[in-house]
Tab-separated table of C-alpha atoms in Angstrom:
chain	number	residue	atom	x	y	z
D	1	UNK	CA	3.977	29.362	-58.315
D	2	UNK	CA	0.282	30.114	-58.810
D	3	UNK	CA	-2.407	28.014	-57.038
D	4	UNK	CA	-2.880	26.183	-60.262
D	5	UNK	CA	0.292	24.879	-60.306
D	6	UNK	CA	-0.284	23.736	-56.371
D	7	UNK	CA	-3.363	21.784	-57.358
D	8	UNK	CA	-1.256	20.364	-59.943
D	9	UNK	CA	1.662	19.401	-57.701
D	10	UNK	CA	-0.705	18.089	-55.091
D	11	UNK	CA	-2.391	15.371	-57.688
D	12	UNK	CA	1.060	14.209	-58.867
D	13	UNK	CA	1.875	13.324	-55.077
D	14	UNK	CA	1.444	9.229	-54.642
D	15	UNK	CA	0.048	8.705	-51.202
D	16	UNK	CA	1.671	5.657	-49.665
D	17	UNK	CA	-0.652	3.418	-47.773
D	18	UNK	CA	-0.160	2.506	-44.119
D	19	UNK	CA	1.655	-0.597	-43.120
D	20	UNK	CA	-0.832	-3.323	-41.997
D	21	UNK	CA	-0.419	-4.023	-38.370
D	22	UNK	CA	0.136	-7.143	-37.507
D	23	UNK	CA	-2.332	-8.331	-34.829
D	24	UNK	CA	-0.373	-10.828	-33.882
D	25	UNK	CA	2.870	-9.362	-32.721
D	26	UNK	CA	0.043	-6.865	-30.810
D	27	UNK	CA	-1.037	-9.461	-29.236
D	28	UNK	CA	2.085	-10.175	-28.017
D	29	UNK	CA	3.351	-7.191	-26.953
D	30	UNK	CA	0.348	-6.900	-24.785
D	31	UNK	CA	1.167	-10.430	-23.254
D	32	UNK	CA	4.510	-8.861	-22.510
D	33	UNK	CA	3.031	-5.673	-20.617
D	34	UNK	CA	0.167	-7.386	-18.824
D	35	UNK	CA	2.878	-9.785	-17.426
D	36	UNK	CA	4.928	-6.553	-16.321
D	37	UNK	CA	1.966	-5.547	-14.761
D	38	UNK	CA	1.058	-8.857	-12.656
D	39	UNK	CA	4.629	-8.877	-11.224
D	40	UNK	CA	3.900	-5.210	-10.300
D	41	UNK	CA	0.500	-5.931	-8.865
D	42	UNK	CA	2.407	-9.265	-6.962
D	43	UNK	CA	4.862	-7.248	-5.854
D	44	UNK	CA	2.319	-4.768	-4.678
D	45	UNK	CA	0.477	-7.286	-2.845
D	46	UNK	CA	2.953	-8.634	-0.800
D	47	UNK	CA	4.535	-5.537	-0.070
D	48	UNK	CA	0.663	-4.153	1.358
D	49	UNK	CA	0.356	-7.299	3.206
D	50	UNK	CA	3.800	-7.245	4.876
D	51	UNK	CA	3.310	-3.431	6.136
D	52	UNK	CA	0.068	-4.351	7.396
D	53	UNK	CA	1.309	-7.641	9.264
D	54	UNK	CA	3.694	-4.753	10.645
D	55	UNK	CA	0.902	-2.348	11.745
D	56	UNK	CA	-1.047	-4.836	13.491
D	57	UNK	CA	2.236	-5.766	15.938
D	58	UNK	CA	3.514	-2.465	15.845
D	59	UNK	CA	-0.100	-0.948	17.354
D	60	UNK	CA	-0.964	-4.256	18.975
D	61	UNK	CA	2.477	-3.262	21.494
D	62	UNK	CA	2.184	0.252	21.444
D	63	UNK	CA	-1.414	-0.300	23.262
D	64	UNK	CA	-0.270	-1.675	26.133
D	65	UNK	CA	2.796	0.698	26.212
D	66	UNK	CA	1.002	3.557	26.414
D	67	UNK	CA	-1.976	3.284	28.999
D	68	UNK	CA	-4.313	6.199	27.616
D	69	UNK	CA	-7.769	5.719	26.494
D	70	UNK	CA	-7.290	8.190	23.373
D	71	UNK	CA	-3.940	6.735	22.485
D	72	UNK	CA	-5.463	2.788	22.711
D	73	UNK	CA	-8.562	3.892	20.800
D	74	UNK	CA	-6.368	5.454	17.869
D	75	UNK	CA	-3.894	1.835	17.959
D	76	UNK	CA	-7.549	0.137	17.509
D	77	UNK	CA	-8.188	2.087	14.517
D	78	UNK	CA	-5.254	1.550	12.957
D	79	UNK	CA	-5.286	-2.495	13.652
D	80	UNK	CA	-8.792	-2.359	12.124
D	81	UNK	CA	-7.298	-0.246	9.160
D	82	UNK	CA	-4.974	-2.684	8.783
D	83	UNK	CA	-7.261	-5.406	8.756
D	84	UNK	CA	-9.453	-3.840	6.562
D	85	UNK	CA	-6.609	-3.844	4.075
D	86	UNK	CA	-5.644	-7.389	4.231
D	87	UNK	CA	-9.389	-8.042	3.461
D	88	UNK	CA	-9.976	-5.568	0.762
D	89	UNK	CA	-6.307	-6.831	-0.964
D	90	UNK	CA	-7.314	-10.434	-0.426
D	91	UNK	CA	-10.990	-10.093	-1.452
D	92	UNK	CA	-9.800	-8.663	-4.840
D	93	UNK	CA	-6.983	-11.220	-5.687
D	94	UNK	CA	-9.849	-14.072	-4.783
D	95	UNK	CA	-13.044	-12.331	-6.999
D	96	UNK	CA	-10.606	-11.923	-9.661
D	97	UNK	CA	-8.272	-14.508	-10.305
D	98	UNK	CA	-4.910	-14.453	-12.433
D	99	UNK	CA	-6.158	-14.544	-16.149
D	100	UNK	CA	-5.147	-17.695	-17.671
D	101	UNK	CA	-2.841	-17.811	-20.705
D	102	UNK	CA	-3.301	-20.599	-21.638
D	103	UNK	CA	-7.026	-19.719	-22.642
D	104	UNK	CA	-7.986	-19.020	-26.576
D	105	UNK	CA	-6.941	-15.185	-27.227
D	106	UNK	CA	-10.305	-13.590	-26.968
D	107	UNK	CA	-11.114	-15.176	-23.754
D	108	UNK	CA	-8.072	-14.232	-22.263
D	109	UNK	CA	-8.225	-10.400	-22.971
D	110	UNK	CA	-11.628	-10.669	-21.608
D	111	UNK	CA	-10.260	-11.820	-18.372
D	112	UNK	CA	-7.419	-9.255	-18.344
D	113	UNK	CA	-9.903	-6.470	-19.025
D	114	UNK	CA	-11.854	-7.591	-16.202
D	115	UNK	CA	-8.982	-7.549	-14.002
D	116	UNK	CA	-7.514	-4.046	-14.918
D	117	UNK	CA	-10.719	-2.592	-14.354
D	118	UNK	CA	-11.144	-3.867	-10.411
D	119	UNK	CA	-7.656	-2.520	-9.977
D	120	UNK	CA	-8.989	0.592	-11.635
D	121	UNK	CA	-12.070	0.311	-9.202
D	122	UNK	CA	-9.431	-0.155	-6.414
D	123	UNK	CA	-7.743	3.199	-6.881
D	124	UNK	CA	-10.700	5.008	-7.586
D	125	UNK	CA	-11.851	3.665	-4.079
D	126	UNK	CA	-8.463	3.768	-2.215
D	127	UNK	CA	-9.691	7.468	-0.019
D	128	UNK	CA	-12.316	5.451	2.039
D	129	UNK	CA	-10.438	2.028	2.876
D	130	UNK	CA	-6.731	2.774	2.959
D	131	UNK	CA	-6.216	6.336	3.610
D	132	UNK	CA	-8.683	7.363	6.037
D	133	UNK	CA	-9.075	4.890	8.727
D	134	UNK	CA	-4.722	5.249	8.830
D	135	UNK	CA	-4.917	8.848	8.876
D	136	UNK	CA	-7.796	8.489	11.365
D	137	UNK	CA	-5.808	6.496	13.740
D	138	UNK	CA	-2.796	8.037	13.433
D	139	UNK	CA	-4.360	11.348	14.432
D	140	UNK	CA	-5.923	9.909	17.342
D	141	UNK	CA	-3.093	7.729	18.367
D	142	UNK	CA	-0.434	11.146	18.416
D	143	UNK	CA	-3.190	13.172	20.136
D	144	UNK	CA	-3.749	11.080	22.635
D	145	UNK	CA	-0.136	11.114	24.040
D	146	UNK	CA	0.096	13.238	26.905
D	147	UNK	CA	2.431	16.391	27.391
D	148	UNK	CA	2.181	17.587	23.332
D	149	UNK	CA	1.618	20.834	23.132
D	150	UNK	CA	-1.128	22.206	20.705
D	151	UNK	CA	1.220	23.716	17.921
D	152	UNK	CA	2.899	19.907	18.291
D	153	UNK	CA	-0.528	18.393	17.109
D	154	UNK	CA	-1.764	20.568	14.617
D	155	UNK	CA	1.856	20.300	12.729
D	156	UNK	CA	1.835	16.521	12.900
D	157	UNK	CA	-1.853	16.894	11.784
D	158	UNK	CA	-0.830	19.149	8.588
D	159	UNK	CA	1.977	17.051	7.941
D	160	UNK	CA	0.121	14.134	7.547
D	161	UNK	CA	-2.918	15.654	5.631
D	162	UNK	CA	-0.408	16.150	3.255
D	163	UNK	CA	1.295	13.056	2.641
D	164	UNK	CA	-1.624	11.074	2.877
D	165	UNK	CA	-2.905	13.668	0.183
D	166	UNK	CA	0.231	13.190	-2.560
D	167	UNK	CA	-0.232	9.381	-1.915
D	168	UNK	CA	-3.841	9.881	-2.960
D	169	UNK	CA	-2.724	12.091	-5.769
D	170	UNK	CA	-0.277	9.409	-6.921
D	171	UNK	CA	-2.932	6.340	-7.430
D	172	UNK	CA	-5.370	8.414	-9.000
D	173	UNK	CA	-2.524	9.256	-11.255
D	174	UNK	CA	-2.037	5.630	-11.972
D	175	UNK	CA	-5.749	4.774	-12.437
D	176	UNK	CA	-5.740	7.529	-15.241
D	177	UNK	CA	-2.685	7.723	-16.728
D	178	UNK	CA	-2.031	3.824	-16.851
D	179	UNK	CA	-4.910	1.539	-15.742
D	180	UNK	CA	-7.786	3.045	-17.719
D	181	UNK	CA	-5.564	3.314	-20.891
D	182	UNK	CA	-4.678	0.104	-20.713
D	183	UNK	CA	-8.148	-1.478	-20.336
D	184	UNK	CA	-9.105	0.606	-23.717
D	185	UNK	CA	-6.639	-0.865	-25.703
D	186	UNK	CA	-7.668	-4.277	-24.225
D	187	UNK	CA	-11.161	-3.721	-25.155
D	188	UNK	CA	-10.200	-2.605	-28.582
D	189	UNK	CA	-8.255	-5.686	-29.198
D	190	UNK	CA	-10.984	-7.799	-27.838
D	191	UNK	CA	-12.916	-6.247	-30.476
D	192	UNK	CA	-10.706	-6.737	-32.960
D	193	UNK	CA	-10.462	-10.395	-32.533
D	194	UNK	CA	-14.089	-10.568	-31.819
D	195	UNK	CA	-14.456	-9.261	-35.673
D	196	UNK	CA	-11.722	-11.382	-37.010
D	197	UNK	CA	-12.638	-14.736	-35.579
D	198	UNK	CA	-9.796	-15.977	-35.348
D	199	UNK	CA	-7.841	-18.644	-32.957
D	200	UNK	CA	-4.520	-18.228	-31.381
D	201	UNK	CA	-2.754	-21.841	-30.208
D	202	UNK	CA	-2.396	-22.477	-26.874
D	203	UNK	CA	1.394	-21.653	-24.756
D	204	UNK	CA	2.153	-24.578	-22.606
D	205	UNK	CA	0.366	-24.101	-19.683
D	206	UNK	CA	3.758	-24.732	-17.708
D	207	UNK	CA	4.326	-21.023	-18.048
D	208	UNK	CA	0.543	-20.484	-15.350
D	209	UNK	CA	2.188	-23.225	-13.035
D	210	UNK	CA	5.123	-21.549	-12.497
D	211	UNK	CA	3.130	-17.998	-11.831
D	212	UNK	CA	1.071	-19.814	-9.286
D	213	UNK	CA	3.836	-21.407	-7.248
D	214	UNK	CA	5.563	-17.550	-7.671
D	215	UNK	CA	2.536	-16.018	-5.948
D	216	UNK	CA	2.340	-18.808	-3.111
D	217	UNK	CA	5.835	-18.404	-2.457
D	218	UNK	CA	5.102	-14.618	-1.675
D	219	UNK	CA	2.101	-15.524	0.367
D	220	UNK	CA	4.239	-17.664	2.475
D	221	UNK	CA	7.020	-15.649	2.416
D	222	UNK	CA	4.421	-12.607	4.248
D	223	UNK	CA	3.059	-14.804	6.468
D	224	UNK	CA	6.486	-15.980	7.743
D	225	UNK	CA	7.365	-12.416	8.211
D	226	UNK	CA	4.149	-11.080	9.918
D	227	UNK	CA	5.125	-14.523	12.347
D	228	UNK	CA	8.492	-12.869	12.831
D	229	UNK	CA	7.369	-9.395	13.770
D	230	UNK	CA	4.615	-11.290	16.124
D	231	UNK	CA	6.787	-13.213	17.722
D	232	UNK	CA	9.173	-9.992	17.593
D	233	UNK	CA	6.660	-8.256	19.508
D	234	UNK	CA	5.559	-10.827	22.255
D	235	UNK	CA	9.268	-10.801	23.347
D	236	UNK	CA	9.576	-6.810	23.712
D	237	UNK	CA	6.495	-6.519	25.140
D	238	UNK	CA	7.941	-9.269	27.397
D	239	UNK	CA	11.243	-7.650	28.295
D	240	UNK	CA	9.629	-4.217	28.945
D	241	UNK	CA	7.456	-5.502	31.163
D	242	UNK	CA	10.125	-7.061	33.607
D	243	UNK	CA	11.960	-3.846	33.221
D	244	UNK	CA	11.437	-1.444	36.343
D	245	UNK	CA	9.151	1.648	35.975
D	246	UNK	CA	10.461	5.063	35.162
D	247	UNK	CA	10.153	7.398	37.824
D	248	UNK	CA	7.655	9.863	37.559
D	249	UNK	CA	7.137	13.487	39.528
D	250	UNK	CA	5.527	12.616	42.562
D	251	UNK	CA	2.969	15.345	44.319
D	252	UNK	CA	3.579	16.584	47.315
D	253	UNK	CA	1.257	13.845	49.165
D	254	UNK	CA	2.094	11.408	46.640
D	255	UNK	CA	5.222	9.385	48.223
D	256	UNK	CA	4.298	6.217	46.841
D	257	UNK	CA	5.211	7.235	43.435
D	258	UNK	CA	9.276	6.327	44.587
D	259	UNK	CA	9.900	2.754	44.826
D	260	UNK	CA	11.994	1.502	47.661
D	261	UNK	CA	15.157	1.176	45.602
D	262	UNK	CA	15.002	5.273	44.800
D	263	UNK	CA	13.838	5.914	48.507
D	264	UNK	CA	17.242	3.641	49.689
D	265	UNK	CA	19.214	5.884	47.111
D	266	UNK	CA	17.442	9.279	48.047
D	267	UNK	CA	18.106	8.429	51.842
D	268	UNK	CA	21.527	7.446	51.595
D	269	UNK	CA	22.325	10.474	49.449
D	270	UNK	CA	20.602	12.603	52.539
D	271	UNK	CA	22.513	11.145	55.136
D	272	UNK	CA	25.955	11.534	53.407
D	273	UNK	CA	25.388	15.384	52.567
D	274	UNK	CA	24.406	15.504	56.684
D	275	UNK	CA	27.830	13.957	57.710
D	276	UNK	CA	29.384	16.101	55.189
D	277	UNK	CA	28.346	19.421	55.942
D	278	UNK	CA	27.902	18.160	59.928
D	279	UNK	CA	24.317	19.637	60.295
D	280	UNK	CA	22.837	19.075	63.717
């Protein structure tokens, strides 16, 4: 076959056109995903919130169980860590509010492109407010405690670079691989509808109701549980307290360190191994 007979085969070939897509059943498919993705972000949330409730008790008792100044100034930074990301997790759910479906169709991917791109903003920010005040404290906090030896430190150091590095890795993986595609193809079909003008009717707005008693529920639900692991703490901190003190090495000038129930046991001890071996 010569390369007229190519040209010749190539104009007989009927080129099939496309299928139209149907912007409606787009639209819905991206209703579908975006409500995937607010369960996720819910889900998210509440988790965040809970381990942070956690943190707060969890450092809160571990500063008064361990009386060093380095150890209480690393439990500090990790409260304020954890404050820092009940505020920043708050402050974002309250500036940008759960789109509303029940708004016309452009208006509504307007709101949901707004709202991927502060969670895009929110992983692209994450180093500064959620790893490195933890990492920070944590650092401090295991430092501080006393008989570690140097090669203890510097492991738990390394160890911790690390995973605090693959959880950094793993947002900015989901800012690029899932957030920032998704607000293109929200801006695309904002543009779309933009061009065609045209009006979608309105769900029942039941469907919003029922998302908004959802996400109070959870917000109860973590408060309830951050009460728990308050009251949790109180009580151990309680108990420990009434507990007696462990018995440290005294110095050689240092007798007080023995309280008089290990003196009474130390003496009696004494005074049986004298009538036992009958020393003089």
């Amino acid at each position: 076959m010569n390369d007229q007979e190519l040209k010749d085969l190539w104009r007989r070939q009927k080129l099939e056109d496309a299928p139209p897509v149907d912007a409606r059943a787009q639209i819905e498919a991206m209703r579908d995903r975006m409500s995937k993705l607010h369960r996720t972000l819910n889900w998210r949330d509440f988790r965040e919130l809970a381990g942070c409730a956690v943190v707060i008790v969890g450092f809160g008792v571990f500063f008064f169980l361990f009386p060093y100044a380095v150890t209480r100034i690393g439990a500090l930074i990790n409260i304020g860590g954890a404050l820092l990301i009940s505020w920043k997790m708050i402050e974002c759910r309250r500036r940008v509010p759960r789109p509303d479906p029940a708004a016309p169709v452009a208006q509504w991917l307007e709101q949901e492109r707004h709202r991927v791109y502060h969670q895009a903003e929110l992983l692209r920010t994450v180093l500064w407010w959620y790893l490195l005040p933890f990492w920070l404290g944590t650092n401090v906090f295991f430092w501080g405690l006393p008989n570690q030896s140097l090669a203890v430190n510097i492991t738990f150091t390394v160890v911790i670079t690390l995973l605090y590095a693959w959880i950094y890795w793993l947002n900015q993986s989901a800012r690029r691989k899932q957030l920032l595609p998704l607000k293109d193809e929200l801006e695309a079909l904002l543009q779309q509808e933009s061009q065609a003008g045209r009006a979608e009717e309105h769900p029942p707005a039941a469907s919003g109701q029922r998302r908004n008693r959802s996400t109070a529920a959870w917000i109860i639900l973590a408060v309830l549980i951050a009460l728990f692991a308050v009251l949790a703490g109180a009580w151990y901190s309680l108990t420990d307290s009434r507990a007696e003190s462990p018995l440290r090495v005294p110095g050689f000038d240092d007798v007080s360190a023995f309280a008089n129930g290990d003196i009474s046991r130390i003496d009696a001890w004494l005074q049986e191994q004298v009538a036992l071996a009958k020393y003089p």
